[in-house]
Short mmCIF file of C-alpha atoms in Angstrom, two decimals:
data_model
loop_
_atom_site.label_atom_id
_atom_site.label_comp_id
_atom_site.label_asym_id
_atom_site.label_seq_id
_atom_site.Cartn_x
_atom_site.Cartn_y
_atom_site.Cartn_z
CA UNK A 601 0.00 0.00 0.00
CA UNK A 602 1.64 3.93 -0.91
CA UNK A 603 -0.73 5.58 1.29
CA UNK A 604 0.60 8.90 1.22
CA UNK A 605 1.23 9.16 -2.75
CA UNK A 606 5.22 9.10 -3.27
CA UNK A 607 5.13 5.40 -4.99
CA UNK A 608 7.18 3.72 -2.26
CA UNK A 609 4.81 0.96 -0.57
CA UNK A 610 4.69 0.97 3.35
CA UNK A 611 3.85 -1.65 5.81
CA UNK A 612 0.38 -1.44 6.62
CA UNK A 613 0.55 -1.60 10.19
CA UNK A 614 3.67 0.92 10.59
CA UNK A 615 3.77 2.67 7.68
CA UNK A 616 7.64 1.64 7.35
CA UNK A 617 8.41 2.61 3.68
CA UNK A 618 9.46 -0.92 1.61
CA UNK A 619 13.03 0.06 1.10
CA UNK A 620 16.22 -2.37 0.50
CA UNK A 621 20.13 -1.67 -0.41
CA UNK A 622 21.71 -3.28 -3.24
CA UNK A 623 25.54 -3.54 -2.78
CA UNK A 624 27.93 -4.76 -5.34
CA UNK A 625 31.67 -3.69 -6.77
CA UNK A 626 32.63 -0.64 -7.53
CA UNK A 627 34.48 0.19 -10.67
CA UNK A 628 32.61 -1.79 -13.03
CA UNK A 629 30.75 -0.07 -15.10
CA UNK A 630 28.45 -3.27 -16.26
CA UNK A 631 27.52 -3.65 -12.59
CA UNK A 632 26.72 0.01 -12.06
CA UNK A 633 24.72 0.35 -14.79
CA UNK A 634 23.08 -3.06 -13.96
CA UNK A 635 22.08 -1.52 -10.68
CA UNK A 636 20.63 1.78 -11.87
CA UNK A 637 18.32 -0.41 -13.88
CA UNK A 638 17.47 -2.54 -11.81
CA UNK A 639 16.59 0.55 -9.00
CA UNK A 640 14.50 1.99 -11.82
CA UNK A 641 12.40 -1.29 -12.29
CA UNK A 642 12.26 -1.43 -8.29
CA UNK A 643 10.85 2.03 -7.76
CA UNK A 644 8.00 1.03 -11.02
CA UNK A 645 6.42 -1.59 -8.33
CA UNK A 646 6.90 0.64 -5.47
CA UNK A 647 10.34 -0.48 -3.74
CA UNK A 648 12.97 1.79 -2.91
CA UNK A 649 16.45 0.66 -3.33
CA UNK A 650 19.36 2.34 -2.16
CA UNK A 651 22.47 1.22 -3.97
CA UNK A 652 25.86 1.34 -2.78
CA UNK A 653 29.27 0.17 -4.03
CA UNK A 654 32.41 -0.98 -2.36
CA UNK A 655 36.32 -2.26 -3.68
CA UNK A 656 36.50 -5.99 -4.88
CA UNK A 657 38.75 -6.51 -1.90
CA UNK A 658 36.10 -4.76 0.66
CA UNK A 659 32.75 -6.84 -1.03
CA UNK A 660 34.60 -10.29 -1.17
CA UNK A 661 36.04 -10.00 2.10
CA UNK A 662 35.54 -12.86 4.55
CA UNK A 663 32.88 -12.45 7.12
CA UNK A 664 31.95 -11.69 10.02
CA UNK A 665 33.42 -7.98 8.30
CA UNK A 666 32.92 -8.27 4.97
CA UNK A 667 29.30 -7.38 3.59
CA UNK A 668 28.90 -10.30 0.87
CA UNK A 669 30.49 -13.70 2.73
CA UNK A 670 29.64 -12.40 6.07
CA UNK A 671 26.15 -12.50 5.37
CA UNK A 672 24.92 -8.48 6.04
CA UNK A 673 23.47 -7.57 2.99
CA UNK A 674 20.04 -7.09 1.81
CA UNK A 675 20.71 -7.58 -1.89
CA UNK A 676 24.07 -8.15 -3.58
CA UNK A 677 25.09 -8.52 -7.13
CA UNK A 678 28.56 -10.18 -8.25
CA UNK A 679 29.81 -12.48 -10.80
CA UNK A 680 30.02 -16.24 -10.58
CA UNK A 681 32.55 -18.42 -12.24
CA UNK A 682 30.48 -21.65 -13.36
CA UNK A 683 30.97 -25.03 -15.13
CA UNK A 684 29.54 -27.09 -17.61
CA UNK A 685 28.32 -29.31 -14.61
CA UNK A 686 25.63 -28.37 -12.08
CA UNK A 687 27.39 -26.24 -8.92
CA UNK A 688 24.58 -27.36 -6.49
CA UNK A 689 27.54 -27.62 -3.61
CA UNK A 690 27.92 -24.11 -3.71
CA UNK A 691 24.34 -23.83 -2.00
CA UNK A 692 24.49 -26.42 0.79
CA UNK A 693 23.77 -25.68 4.21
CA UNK A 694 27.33 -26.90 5.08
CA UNK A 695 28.42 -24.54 2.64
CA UNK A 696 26.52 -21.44 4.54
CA UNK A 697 29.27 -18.68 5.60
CA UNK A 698 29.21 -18.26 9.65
CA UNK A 699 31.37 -18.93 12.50
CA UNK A 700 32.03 -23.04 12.59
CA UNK A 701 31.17 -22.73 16.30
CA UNK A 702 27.56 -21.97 15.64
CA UNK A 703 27.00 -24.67 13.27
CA UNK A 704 27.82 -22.85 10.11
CA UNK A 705 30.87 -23.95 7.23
CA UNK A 706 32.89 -21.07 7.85
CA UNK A 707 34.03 -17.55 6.67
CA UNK A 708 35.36 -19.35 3.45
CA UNK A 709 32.69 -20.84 2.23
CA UNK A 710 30.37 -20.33 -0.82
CA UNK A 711 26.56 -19.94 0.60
CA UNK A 712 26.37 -16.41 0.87
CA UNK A 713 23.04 -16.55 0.97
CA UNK A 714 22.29 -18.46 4.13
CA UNK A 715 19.72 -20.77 2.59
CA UNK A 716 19.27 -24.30 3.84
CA UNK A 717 17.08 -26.92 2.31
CA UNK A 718 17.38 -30.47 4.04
CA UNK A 719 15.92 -31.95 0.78
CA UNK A 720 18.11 -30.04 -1.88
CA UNK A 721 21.36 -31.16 0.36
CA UNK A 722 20.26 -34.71 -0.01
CA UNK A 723 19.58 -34.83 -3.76
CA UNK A 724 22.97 -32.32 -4.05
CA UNK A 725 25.13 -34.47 -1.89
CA UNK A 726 23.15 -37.69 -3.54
CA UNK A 727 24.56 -35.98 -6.97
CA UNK A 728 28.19 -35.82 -5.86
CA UNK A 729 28.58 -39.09 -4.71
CA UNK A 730 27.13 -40.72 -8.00
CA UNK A 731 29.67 -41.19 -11.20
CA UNK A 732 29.22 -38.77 -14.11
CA UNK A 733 26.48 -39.96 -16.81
CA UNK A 734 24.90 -42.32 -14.84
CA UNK A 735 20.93 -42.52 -14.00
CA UNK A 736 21.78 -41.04 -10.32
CA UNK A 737 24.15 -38.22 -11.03
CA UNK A 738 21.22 -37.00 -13.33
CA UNK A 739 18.36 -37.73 -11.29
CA UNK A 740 19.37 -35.98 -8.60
CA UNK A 741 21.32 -32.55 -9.99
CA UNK A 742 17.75 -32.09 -11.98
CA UNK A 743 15.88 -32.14 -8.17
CA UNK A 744 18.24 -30.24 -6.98
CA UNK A 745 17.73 -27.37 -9.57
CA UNK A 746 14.14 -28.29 -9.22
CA UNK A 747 14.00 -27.27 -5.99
CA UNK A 748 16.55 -24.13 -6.49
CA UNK A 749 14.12 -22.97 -9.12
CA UNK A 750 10.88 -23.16 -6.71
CA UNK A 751 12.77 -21.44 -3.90
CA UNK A 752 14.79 -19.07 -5.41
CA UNK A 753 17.36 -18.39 -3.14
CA UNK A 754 19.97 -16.43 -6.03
CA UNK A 755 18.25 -15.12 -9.18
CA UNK A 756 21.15 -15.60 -11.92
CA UNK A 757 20.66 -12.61 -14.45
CA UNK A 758 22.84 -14.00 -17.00
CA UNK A 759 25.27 -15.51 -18.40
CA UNK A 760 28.36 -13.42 -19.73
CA UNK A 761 28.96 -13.96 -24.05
CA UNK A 762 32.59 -14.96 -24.60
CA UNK A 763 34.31 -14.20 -27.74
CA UNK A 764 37.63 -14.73 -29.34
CA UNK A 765 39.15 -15.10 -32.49
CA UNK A 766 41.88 -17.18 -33.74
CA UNK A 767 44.32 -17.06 -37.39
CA UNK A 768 42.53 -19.74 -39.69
CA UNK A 769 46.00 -22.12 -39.54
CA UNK A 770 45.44 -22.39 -35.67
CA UNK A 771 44.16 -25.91 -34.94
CA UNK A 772 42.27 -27.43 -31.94
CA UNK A 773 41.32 -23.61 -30.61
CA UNK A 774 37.66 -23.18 -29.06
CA UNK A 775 36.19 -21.14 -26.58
CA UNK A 776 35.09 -22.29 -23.58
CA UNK A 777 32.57 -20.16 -21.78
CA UNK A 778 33.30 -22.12 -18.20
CA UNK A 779 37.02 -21.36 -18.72
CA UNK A 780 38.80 -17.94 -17.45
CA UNK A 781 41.20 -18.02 -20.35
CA UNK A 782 40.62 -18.57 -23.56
CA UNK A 783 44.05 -20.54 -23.69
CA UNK A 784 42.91 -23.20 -20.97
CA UNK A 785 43.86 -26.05 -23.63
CA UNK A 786 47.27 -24.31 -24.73
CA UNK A 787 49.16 -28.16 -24.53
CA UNK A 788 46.63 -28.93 -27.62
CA UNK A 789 46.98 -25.51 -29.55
CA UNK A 790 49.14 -26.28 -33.03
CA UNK A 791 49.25 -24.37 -36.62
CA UNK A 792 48.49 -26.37 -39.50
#
């Protein structure tokens, strides 16, 4: 409800105005402007979002300080390396950042988010103990992402295009968009 006209919602019962931050890198002018939009498409459905940026070596750094791994965020955009097979480890509850003495995996670890699903860690963990290509290793990454995609608990944006370009005489060269270099297979790199 936006009972007094500015097009922020409030809370009903306080009249609290519906208002989040949205923290990411600064420097990058892809993420910046990824932000701004995003605001923009926030305030259209009444949601104020105040944005704020931070180095790579501030955002990233371990918790309990740092704002992404130690969990004090409201919203928080970064980029993601991934692979050409499902990552559902990253999200396990064991993998939730927090002090090991209060259950959690640690200030190194990958869950960000502090989302825990018994069921998705059994189907995930089911996953990684099965051999690649067979009936279980299948079965269970496509549950897992089954239940990632009903709860939600990251919204990936999108993936990033990779392009490169190689002399026509250059055998064997291909990009690889889970790879950081576009040499990862140098040893197999030859010219005809």
């Amino acid at each position: 409800v936006d009972s007094d006209g500015d097009g922020i919602r409030e809370d009903s019962a306080t009249g609290t105005p519906f208002k989040v931050t949205l923290g990411t890198t600064s420097g990058n002018e892809m993420r910046q402007q990824l932000t701004q939009i995003f605001k923009e498409n926030m305030l259209q459905c009444g949601i104020d979002v105040e944005l704020y940026y931070l180095a790579s070596s501030e955002w990233f750094a371990d918790g309990p300080d740092g704002p992404l791994f130690g969990r004090r965020f409201d919203l928080g955009e970064f980029a993601w390396l991934t692979g050409v097979e499902p990552s559902c480890g990253l999200y396990l509850s064991s993998a939730i950042t927090g002090p090991i003495e209060e259950g959690f995996g640690g200030w190194g670890e990958s869950n960000e988010t502090g989302w825990s699903n018994a069921d998705y860690d059994a189907v995930c963990n089911a996953a990684a103990s099965s051999l690649p290509g067979t009936p279980e290793y299948e079965d269970n990454h496509k549950e897992a992402q089954r239940i990632f995609s009903q709860e939600v608990p990251v919204i990936p944006l999108f993936l990033r295009l990779k392009v490169a370009a190689a002399r026509t005489n250059v055998v064997n060269f291909s990009v690889d968009p889970t790879q950081n270099s576009e040499l990862y297979n140098i040893y197999e790199l030859d010219l005809q």
